Coordinates of C-alpha atoms in Angstrom, one line a residue:
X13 CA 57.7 181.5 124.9
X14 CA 58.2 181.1 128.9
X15 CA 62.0 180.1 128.5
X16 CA 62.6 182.6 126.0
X17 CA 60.7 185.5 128.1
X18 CA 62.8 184.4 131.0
X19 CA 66.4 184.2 129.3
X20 CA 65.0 188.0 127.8
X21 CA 64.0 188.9 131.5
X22 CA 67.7 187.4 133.2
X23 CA 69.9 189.2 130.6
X24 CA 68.3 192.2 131.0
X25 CA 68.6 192.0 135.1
X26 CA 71.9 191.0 134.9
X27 CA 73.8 193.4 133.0
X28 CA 72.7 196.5 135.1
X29 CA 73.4 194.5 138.7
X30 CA 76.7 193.4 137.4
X31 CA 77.5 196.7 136.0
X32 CA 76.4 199.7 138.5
X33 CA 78.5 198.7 141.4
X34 CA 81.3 198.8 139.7
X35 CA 80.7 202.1 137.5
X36 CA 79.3 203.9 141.0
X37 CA 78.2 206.8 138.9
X38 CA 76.2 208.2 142.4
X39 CA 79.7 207.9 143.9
X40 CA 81.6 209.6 141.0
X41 CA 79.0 212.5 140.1
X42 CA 81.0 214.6 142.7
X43 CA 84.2 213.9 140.8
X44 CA 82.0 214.8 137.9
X45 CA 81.1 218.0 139.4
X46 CA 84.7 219.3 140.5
X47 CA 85.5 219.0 137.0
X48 CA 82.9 220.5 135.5
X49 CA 82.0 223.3 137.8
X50 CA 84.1 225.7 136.0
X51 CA 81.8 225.7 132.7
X52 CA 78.3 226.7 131.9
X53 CA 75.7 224.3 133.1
X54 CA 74.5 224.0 129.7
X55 CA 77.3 222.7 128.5
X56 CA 78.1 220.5 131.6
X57 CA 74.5 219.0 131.1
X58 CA 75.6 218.4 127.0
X59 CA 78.7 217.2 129.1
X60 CA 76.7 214.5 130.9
X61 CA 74.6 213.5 127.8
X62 CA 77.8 212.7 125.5
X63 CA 79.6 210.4 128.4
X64 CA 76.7 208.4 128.6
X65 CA 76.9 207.8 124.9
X66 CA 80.6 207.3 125.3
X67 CA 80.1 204.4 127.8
X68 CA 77.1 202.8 125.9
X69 CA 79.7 202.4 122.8
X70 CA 82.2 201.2 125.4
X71 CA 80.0 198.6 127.2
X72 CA 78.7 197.0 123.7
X73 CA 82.0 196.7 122.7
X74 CA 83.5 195.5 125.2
X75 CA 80.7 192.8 125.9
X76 CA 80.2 191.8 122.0
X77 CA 83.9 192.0 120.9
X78 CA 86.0 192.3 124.0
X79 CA 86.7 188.3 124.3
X80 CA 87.5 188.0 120.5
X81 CA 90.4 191.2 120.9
X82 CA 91.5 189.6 123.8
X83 CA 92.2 186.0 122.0
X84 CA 93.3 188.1 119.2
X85 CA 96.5 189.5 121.3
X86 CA 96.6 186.7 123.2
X87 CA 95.3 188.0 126.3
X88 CA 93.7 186.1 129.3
X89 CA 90.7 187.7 131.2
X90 CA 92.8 187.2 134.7
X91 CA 95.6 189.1 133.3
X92 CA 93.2 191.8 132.3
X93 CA 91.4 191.7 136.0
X94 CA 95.3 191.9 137.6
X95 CA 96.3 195.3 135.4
X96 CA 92.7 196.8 135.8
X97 CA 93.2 196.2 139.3
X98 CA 96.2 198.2 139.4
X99 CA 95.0 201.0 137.6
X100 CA 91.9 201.1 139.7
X101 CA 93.7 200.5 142.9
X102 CA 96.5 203.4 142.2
X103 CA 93.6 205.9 141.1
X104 CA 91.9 205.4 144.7
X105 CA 94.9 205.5 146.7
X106 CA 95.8 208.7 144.5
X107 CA 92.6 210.3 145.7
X108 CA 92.5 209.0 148.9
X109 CA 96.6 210.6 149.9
X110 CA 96.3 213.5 147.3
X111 CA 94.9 217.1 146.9
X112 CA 94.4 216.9 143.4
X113 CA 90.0 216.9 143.4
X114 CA 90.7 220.0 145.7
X115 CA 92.8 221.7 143.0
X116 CA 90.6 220.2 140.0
X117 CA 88.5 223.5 140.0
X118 CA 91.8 225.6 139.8
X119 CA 93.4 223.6 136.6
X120 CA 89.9 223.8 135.1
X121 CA 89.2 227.5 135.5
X122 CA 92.6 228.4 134.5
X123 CA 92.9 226.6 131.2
X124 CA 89.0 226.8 130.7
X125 CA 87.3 229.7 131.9
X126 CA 83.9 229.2 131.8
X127 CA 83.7 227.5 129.0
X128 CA 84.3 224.7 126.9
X129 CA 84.3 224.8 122.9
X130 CA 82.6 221.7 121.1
X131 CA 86.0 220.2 119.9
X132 CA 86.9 220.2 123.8
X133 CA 83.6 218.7 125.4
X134 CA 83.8 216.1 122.9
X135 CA 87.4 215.7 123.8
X136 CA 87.1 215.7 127.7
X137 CA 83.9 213.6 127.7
X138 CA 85.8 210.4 126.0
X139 CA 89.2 211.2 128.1
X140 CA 89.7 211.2 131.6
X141 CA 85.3 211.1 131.9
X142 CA 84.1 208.4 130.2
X143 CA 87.6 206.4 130.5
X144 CA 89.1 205.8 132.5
X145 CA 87.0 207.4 135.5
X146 CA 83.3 206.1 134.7
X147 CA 84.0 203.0 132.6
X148 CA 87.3 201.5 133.8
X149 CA 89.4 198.5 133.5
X150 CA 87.4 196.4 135.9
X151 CA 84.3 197.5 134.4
X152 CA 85.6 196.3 131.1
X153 CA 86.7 193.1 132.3
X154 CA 83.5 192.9 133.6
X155 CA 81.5 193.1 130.3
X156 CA 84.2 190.9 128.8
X157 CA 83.4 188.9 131.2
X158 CA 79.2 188.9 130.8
X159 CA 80.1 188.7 126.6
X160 CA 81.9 185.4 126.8
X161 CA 79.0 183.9 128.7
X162 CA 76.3 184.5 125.6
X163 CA 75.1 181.2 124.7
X164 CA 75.8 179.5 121.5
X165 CA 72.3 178.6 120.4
X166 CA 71.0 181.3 117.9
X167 CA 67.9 182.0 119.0
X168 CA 69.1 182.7 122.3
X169 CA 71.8 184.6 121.6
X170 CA 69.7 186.9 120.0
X171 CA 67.6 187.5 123.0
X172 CA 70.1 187.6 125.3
X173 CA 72.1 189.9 123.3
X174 CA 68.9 191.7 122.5
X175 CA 68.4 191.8 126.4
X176 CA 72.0 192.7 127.3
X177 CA 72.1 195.9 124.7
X178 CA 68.9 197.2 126.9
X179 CA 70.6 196.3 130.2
X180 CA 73.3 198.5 129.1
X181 CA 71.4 201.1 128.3
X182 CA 69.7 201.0 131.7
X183 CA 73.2 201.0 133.0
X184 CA 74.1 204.1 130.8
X185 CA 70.7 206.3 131.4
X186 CA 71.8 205.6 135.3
X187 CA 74.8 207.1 134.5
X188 CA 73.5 210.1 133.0
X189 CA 71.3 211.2 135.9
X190 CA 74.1 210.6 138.4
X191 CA 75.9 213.2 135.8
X192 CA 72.9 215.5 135.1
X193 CA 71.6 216.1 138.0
X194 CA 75.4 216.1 140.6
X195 CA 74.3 219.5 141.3
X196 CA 71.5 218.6 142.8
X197 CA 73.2 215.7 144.6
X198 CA 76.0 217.9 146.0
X199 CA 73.4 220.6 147.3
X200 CA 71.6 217.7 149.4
X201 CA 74.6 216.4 150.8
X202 CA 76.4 219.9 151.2
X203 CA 80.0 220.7 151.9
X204 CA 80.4 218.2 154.1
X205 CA 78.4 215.1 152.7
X206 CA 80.4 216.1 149.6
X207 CA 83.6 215.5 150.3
X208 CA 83.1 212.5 152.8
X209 CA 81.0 210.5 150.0
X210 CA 84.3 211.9 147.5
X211 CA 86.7 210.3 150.4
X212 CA 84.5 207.0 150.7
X213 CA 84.0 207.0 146.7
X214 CA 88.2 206.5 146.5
X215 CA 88.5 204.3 149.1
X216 CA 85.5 202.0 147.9
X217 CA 87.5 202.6 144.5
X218 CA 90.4 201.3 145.8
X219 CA 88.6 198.4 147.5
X220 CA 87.2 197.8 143.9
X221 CA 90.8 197.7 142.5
X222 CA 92.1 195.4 144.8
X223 CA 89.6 192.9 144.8
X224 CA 89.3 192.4 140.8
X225 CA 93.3 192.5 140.8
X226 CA 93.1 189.6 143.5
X227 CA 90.2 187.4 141.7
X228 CA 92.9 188.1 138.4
X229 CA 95.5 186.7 140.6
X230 CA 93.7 184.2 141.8
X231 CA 92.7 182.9 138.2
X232 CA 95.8 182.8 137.4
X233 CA 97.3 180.8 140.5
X234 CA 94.4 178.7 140.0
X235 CA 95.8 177.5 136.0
X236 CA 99.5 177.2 137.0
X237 CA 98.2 174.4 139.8
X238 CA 95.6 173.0 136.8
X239 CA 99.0 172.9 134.5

């Protein structure tokens, strides 16, 4: 019962530690805010609620079948690290040398004015919210990653899996009151705080990029010398 309670407690540790510095919701709940601010905050709460949904779905697949669609395609892990790296690199360069989250409010308002139907939270809280800005490529190849390391044996794959599913929703309730309560966040911090921890979120995004794009590249320089 001791090795069991401690494979339990070690998947359940893991999956949030792994997970939260890369997904950084604290960091991206002003991002969330300057694309929300525009709309009631009833329906930017609502908002909140379905993107953590969103990336619970996302995690649990990507850690139960991520490995299985990757040998499917024929996909290695590194190569997946080297293009999320990219993608997650160019994002926080983009943010870092761009105006665009000062001009976010301005698209919003003038294409949604204060509000936001059903058909369009639903919409916006899967695409650009809940992918690719909270749950990105490196946090996918990270939960790839975590999936292909469930052991064999069935009795402990069912506890760590069991473990793992809880982790991530840990992972996902943190990411909800990052969301929920960004408001509140961006008050504390004010005008200023606000925009330097949006400045130090891209350029810790673009750090983030770069270094899962490198460990991919390393991987792969790393089989080429194996072969």
């Amino acid at each position: 019962m001791s090795v069991a309670m401690s494979v339990f407690a070690k998947a359940l540790v893991v999956v949030p530690i792994t997970l939260l510095p890369i997904l950084n919701p604290i960091a991206n709940a002003p991002i969330f805010l300057t694309m929300t601010e525009q709309i009631q905050q009833g329906g930017a709460n609502k908002l909140a609620k379905r993107i953590a949904i969103n990336c619970f779905f996302l995690l649990v697949g990507a850690f139960f079948i991520g490995s299985y669609v990757l040998d499917f395609f024929g996909i290695s892990l590194p190569i997946v690290r080297v293009g999320g790296g990219l993608i997650v690199a160019t994002a926080g360069w983009g943010m870092l040398n761009d105006k665009g989250p000062d001009q976010l409010p301005t698209t919003v308002a003038a294409s949604h004015p204060g509000y936001w139907s059903e058909e369009e939270l639903r919409r916006r809280s899967f695409y650009p919210i809940s992918f690719p800005l909270t749950v990105g490529p490196g946090t996918i190849a990270a939960s790839i990653t975590l999936g292909a390391q469930l052991p064999t044996k069935p009795v402990d794959w069912l506890i760590t899996s069991f473990a793992s599913m809880l982790g991530v929703l840990v992972t996902t309730l943190g990411i909800f009151l990052a969301y929920r309560f960004a408001g509140n966040l961006v008050r504390f911090l004010g005008d200023v705080g606000a925009t330097v921890l949006l400045r130090l979120s891209a350029f810790i995004l673009l750090c983030i990029g770069i270094e899962i794009g490198w460990t991919g590249f390393a991987d792969l320089i790393a089989d080429l010398k194996i072969s």
